[in-house]
Amino acid sequence: MEIQKFSADEVKKAANEIKKGGLVAFPTETVYGLGANALNPQAVKQVYQVKGRPSDNPLIVHVTGFEQVKAFIAKSHPLAESLVHHFWPGPLTLILPIKPDAFDAVVTGGLNTVAFRMPNQPLTLELIAEAGVPLVGPSANLSGRPSPTTADHVIHDFQTTIAGVLDGGPTQIGVESTVLDLSDETKPPMILRPGAITKDMLEQVCQSTILIDQHLVSEEEAPKAPGMKYKHYAPTIPVQMVSEHQWEEVATFLATHPLRAGILAGPTASGKVRGEAAAVYMYANDSIEAATRGLFSGLRALDESQGGLDILYVASYPEEGLGVAYMNRLKKAANHMYFTNNKSENS
Ligand code: TXA
Ligand code: MG
């Protein structure tokens, strides 16, 4: 069966597929998720199967609000309600301890905690309400591909393997939610995956320290979120990160080297190299918000560029605010490689 595209007035149809145990991708403010009834182990198994996702990587359960969460958790966290109050609906995923057997092991990966999130997307909140059950929702990409930020990305990856995709247009933020571990009330909350809700924003609301998984600081540490240990998307061609002041150097380098280069950067940076580039995917403006919105989409487009490219140069941004989440994804895509012009380094 070919995948169906559901428009905004077809939420009921999409919900019916979910009720039948089918898989329907849904839009969120971050990236598209691959939805299935979280209380139907068969449906959830399908999600792992079609994605090619390792079974020890647990899924986020998407809800319409904290009321729905309360039915499943063994214990809340003193900070949970105020975080929910400030950031839901929104790109903050909260990990909480669950009642035994609240979810099948296929959802939890065998852990006694579950990650919950209320997405800030009216269509998807309507979908969850209409389905009448919480939905699992890993990013709706094949494992090893970038998270999808449009319905067409989803269709590209799941042409014939899922029932449908609810089209909510391009996503606003562009990278996945912040994952915050609240599973142990005796410990300060810990960020396991950076996203649009930053450490500063969380600390301001909590009026206390928020920890960061050491894995996000030092490569040697094992990550606490199972999903963070898997090799994340990297294009088939080499990617190098370029800082703001290096673009003239990149242009000079390309002028003297026969490389088919792809550029992923804002208008100012792109303007400095476009004459030497084989393909350019420009962020809508120079801001970190626009860069984050365009990162996955740009990597997909350039990786599949007609005629093929030899190298991608992608704009790096300062690691502050939203830049922490952007650089976390970009560094993985670039295997931590920065542009260095050997000649200028040696001089
Ligand atoms: O923005 C998002 O969060 C998107 C949209 C669709 O909601 N979803 C998403 O799901 O990114 P996924 O499955 O691609 O990433 C979930 C991350 C993984 O790294 C997973 O290991 C971690 O959250 N995770 C899930 N449950 C966990 C748990 N109980 N303990 C620790 N980490 C958990
Ligand atoms: Mg993912």
mmCIF file of C-alpha atoms in Angstrom, residues 26-229:
data_model
loop_
_atom_site.group_PDB
_atom_site.id
_atom_site.type_symbol
_atom_site.label_atom_id
_atom_site.label_comp_id
_atom_site.label_asym_id
_atom_site.label_seq_id
_atom_site.Cartn_x
_atom_site.Cartn_y
_atom_site.Cartn_z
ATOM 1 C CA PHE A 26 2.470 13.207 12.721
ATOM 2 C CA PRO A 27 3.876 16.743 12.713
ATOM 3 C CA THR A 28 5.262 18.350 15.854
ATOM 4 C CA GLU A 29 7.009 21.670 16.458
ATOM 5 C CA THR A 30 10.392 19.841 16.408
ATOM 6 C CA VAL A 31 10.393 17.063 13.769
ATOM 7 C CA TYR A 32 7.803 14.578 12.454
ATOM 8 C CA GLY A 33 7.122 11.563 14.688
ATOM 9 C CA LEU A 34 6.163 8.023 13.695
ATOM 10 C CA GLY A 35 2.889 7.479 15.561
ATOM 11 C CA ALA A 36 1.339 4.271 16.846
ATOM 12 C CA ASN A 37 -0.928 3.361 19.768
ATOM 13 C CA ALA A 38 1.463 3.186 22.760
ATOM 14 C CA LEU A 39 -0.831 0.617 24.417
ATOM 15 C CA ASN A 40 -0.748 -1.783 21.439
ATOM 16 C CA PRO A 41 2.526 -3.792 21.572
ATOM 17 C CA GLN A 42 1.984 -5.182 18.049
ATOM 18 C CA ALA A 43 1.706 -1.686 16.591
ATOM 19 C CA VAL A 44 4.741 -0.506 18.556
ATOM 20 C CA LYS A 45 6.759 -3.490 17.310
ATOM 21 C CA GLN A 46 5.940 -2.386 13.782
ATOM 22 C CA VAL A 47 7.419 1.027 14.524
ATOM 23 C CA TYR A 48 10.782 -0.550 15.385
ATOM 24 C CA GLN A 49 10.550 -2.795 12.356
ATOM 25 C CA VAL A 50 9.848 -0.184 9.710
ATOM 26 C CA LYS A 51 12.449 2.206 11.147
ATOM 27 C CA GLY A 52 15.115 -0.471 11.585
ATOM 28 C CA ARG A 53 15.512 0.784 15.143
ATOM 29 C CA PRO A 54 17.430 -1.233 17.791
ATOM 30 C CA SER A 55 14.930 -2.681 20.283
ATOM 31 C CA ASP A 56 16.810 -1.392 23.359
ATOM 32 C CA ASN A 57 16.164 2.213 22.343
ATOM 33 C CA PRO A 58 12.956 3.274 24.113
ATOM 34 C CA LEU A 59 10.314 5.517 22.561
ATOM 35 C CA ILE A 60 8.815 8.846 23.633
ATOM 36 C CA VAL A 61 5.130 8.634 24.572
ATOM 37 C CA HIS A 62 3.156 11.632 23.250
ATOM 38 C CA VAL A 63 0.232 12.881 25.344
ATOM 39 C CA THR A 64 -2.367 15.647 25.386
ATOM 40 C CA GLY A 65 -1.311 16.865 28.834
ATOM 41 C CA PHE A 66 0.017 15.909 32.262
ATOM 42 C CA GLU A 67 -3.367 14.492 33.322
ATOM 43 C CA GLN A 68 -2.828 11.673 30.823
ATOM 44 C CA VAL A 69 0.672 11.055 32.212
ATOM 45 C CA LYS A 70 -0.558 10.659 35.791
ATOM 46 C CA ALA A 71 -2.332 7.403 34.968
ATOM 47 C CA PHE A 72 0.986 5.757 34.090
ATOM 48 C CA ILE A 73 3.595 7.088 36.509
ATOM 49 C CA ALA A 74 4.642 5.495 39.798
ATOM 50 C CA LYS A 75 5.869 8.774 41.200
ATOM 51 C CA SER A 76 6.112 12.334 40.013
ATOM 52 C CA HIS A 77 9.092 14.615 40.618
ATOM 53 C CA PRO A 78 8.815 17.776 42.735
ATOM 54 C CA LEU A 79 9.759 19.869 39.702
ATOM 55 C CA ALA A 80 7.595 18.063 37.137
ATOM 56 C CA GLU A 81 4.383 20.067 37.502
ATOM 57 C CA SER A 82 6.063 23.447 37.295
ATOM 58 C CA LEU A 83 8.121 22.345 34.247
ATOM 59 C CA VAL A 84 4.938 21.106 32.605
ATOM 60 C CA HIS A 85 3.200 24.360 33.470
ATOM 61 C CA HIS A 86 5.947 26.425 31.821
ATOM 62 C CA PHE A 87 6.976 24.328 28.846
ATOM 63 C CA TRP A 88 4.035 22.139 27.751
ATOM 64 C CA PRO A 89 2.926 21.992 25.083
ATOM 65 C CA GLY A 90 6.497 22.326 23.837
ATOM 66 C CA PRO A 91 9.846 20.716 23.019
ATOM 67 C CA LEU A 92 10.565 19.300 26.483
ATOM 68 C CA THR A 93 10.453 15.535 27.077
ATOM 69 C CA LEU A 94 10.286 14.388 30.704
ATOM 70 C CA ILE A 95 11.490 10.978 31.891
ATOM 71 C CA LEU A 96 9.530 9.659 34.850
ATOM 72 C CA PRO A 97 9.306 6.327 36.717
ATOM 73 C CA ILE A 98 6.252 4.320 35.632
ATOM 74 C CA LYS A 99 3.964 1.843 37.363
ATOM 75 C CA PRO A 100 4.976 -1.762 36.723
ATOM 76 C CA ASP A 101 3.291 -2.965 33.516
ATOM 77 C CA ALA A 102 1.975 0.494 32.584
ATOM 78 C CA PHE A 103 3.579 -0.080 29.175
ATOM 79 C CA ASP A 104 4.817 -3.167 27.377
ATOM 80 C CA ALA A 105 8.593 -3.720 27.389
ATOM 81 C CA VAL A 106 8.569 -3.021 23.671
ATOM 82 C CA VAL A 107 7.844 0.651 24.532
ATOM 83 C CA THR A 108 10.235 0.978 27.482
ATOM 84 C CA GLY A 109 13.136 -1.071 26.165
ATOM 85 C CA GLY A 110 12.920 -2.876 29.512
ATOM 86 C CA LEU A 111 13.482 0.273 31.617
ATOM 87 C CA ASN A 112 11.201 1.236 34.529
ATOM 88 C CA THR A 113 10.907 4.780 33.225
ATOM 89 C CA VAL A 114 9.162 6.378 30.254
ATOM 90 C CA ALA A 115 9.812 9.603 28.344
ATOM 91 C CA PHE A 116 6.648 11.749 28.001
ATOM 92 C CA ARG A 117 6.068 14.761 25.814
ATOM 93 C CA MET A 118 3.159 17.024 24.843
ATOM 94 C CA PRO A 119 3.939 18.410 21.382
ATOM 95 C CA ASN A 120 3.011 21.988 20.508
ATOM 96 C CA GLN A 121 1.077 21.111 17.350
ATOM 97 C CA PRO A 122 -2.732 21.478 17.422
ATOM 98 C CA LEU A 123 -3.247 18.849 14.680
ATOM 99 C CA THR A 124 -1.287 16.246 16.574
ATOM 100 C CA LEU A 125 -2.954 17.036 19.893
ATOM 101 C CA GLU A 126 -6.240 16.541 18.046
ATOM 102 C CA LEU A 127 -4.928 13.249 16.630
ATOM 103 C CA ILE A 128 -3.978 11.921 20.088
ATOM 104 C CA ALA A 129 -7.332 13.020 21.547
ATOM 105 C CA GLU A 130 -9.226 11.461 18.646
ATOM 106 C CA ALA A 131 -7.273 8.184 18.908
ATOM 107 C CA GLY A 132 -8.038 8.200 22.641
ATOM 108 C CA VAL A 133 -4.651 6.728 23.540
ATOM 109 C CA PRO A 134 -1.105 8.060 23.971
ATOM 110 C CA LEU A 135 1.077 7.661 20.882
ATOM 111 C CA VAL A 136 4.660 6.506 20.671
ATOM 112 C CA GLY A 137 6.559 8.764 18.337
ATOM 113 C CA PRO A 138 10.199 8.321 17.469
ATOM 114 C CA SER A 139 11.382 10.660 14.746
ATOM 115 C CA ALA A 140 9.760 9.458 11.503
ATOM 116 C CA ASN A 141 12.948 8.609 9.615
ATOM 117 C CA LEU A 142 14.651 5.341 8.752
ATOM 118 C CA SER A 143 17.384 4.677 11.341
ATOM 119 C CA GLY A 144 20.521 6.397 10.108
ATOM 120 C CA ARG A 145 18.644 9.081 8.138
ATOM 121 C CA PRO A 146 18.101 12.666 9.331
ATOM 122 C CA SER A 147 14.929 13.393 11.303
ATOM 123 C CA PRO A 148 12.154 14.572 8.940
ATOM 124 C CA THR A 149 10.996 18.178 9.022
ATOM 125 C CA THR A 150 8.377 17.889 6.249
ATOM 126 C CA ALA A 151 5.695 15.344 5.302
ATOM 127 C CA ASP A 152 7.615 14.697 2.072
ATOM 128 C CA HIS A 153 10.707 13.603 4.027
ATOM 129 C CA VAL A 154 8.484 11.039 5.781
ATOM 130 C CA ILE A 155 7.026 9.838 2.479
ATOM 131 C CA HIS A 156 10.548 9.500 1.068
ATOM 132 C CA ASP A 157 11.570 7.142 3.903
ATOM 133 C CA PHE A 158 8.296 5.179 4.307
ATOM 134 C CA GLN A 159 6.718 5.093 0.830
ATOM 135 C CA THR A 160 4.961 1.739 1.277
ATOM 136 C CA THR A 161 5.617 0.700 4.888
ATOM 137 C CA ILE A 162 3.261 2.925 6.914
ATOM 138 C CA ALA A 163 -0.423 3.842 6.578
ATOM 139 C CA GLY A 164 -0.030 7.588 6.325
ATOM 140 C CA VAL A 165 1.341 10.948 7.331
ATOM 141 C CA LEU A 166 -0.643 13.840 8.748
ATOM 142 C CA ASP A 167 0.645 16.917 6.927
ATOM 143 C CA GLY A 168 1.238 19.917 9.177
ATOM 144 C CA GLY A 169 3.691 21.692 6.881
ATOM 145 C CA PRO A 170 7.386 22.233 7.677
ATOM 146 C CA THR A 171 8.225 22.000 11.387
ATOM 147 C CA GLN A 172 9.111 25.162 13.302
ATOM 148 C CA ILE A 173 12.168 24.180 15.334
ATOM 149 C CA GLY A 174 13.917 21.568 13.220
ATOM 150 C CA VAL A 175 15.729 19.475 15.857
ATOM 151 C CA GLU A 176 14.311 17.005 18.387
ATOM 152 C CA SER A 177 13.072 17.958 21.870
ATOM 153 C CA THR A 178 15.195 18.438 24.968
ATOM 154 C CA VAL A 179 15.163 15.173 26.954
ATOM 155 C CA LEU A 180 15.214 15.778 30.717
ATOM 156 C CA ASP A 181 15.639 12.943 33.219
ATOM 157 C CA LEU A 182 13.359 13.365 36.234
ATOM 158 C CA SER A 183 13.348 9.683 37.156
ATOM 159 C CA ASP A 184 15.096 10.072 40.521
ATOM 160 C CA GLU A 185 13.551 12.703 42.770
ATOM 161 C CA THR A 186 16.592 12.730 45.041
ATOM 162 C CA LYS A 187 18.781 13.979 42.199
ATOM 163 C CA PRO A 188 18.740 17.233 40.204
ATOM 164 C CA PRO A 189 17.190 16.905 36.747
ATOM 165 C CA MET A 190 19.659 15.997 33.996
ATOM 166 C CA ILE A 191 19.602 16.922 30.307
ATOM 167 C CA LEU A 192 20.193 13.752 28.260
ATOM 168 C CA ARG A 193 19.660 15.388 24.851
ATOM 169 C CA PRO A 194 19.877 19.142 24.154
ATOM 170 C CA GLY A 195 16.974 20.828 22.361
ATOM 171 C CA ALA A 196 15.175 24.149 22.090
ATOM 172 C CA ILE A 197 14.439 24.263 25.836
ATOM 173 C CA THR A 198 17.889 25.179 27.103
ATOM 174 C CA LYS A 199 19.656 24.594 30.431
ATOM 175 C CA ASP A 200 19.266 28.310 31.264
ATOM 176 C CA MET A 201 15.530 28.237 30.586
ATOM 177 C CA LEU A 202 15.131 25.147 32.784
ATOM 178 C CA GLU A 203 17.228 26.605 35.609
ATOM 179 C CA GLN A 204 15.226 29.788 35.589
ATOM 180 C CA VAL A 205 11.978 27.900 36.105
ATOM 181 C CA CYS A 206 13.362 25.340 38.573
ATOM 182 C CA GLN A 207 15.402 27.877 40.540
ATOM 183 C CA SER A 208 17.979 25.123 40.937
ATOM 184 C CA THR A 209 20.855 23.465 39.121
ATOM 185 C CA ILE A 210 20.187 21.353 36.048
ATOM 186 C CA LEU A 211 22.853 18.760 35.242
ATOM 187 C CA ILE A 212 24.049 17.850 31.754
ATOM 188 C CA ASP A 213 24.840 14.258 30.805
ATOM 189 C CA GLN A 214 28.653 14.145 30.816
ATOM 190 C CA HIS A 215 28.481 12.395 27.473
ATOM 191 C CA LEU A 216 27.397 15.702 25.952
ATOM 192 C CA VAL A 217 30.542 17.331 27.303
ATOM 193 C CA SER A 218 33.122 14.558 26.953
ATOM 194 C CA GLU A 219 33.036 12.067 24.093
ATOM 195 C CA GLU A 220 34.482 9.300 26.279
ATOM 196 C CA GLU A 221 31.481 9.068 28.621
ATOM 197 C CA ALA A 222 28.675 6.620 27.842
ATOM 198 C CA PRO A 223 25.404 8.458 27.146
ATOM 199 C CA LYS A 224 22.473 7.944 29.543
ATOM 200 C CA ALA A 225 19.778 8.095 26.848
ATOM 201 C CA PRO A 226 20.051 4.791 24.990
ATOM 202 C CA GLY A 227 19.425 6.520 21.661
ATOM 203 C CA MET A 228 22.404 8.830 22.010
ATOM 204 C CA LYS A 229 24.879 5.955 21.736
#
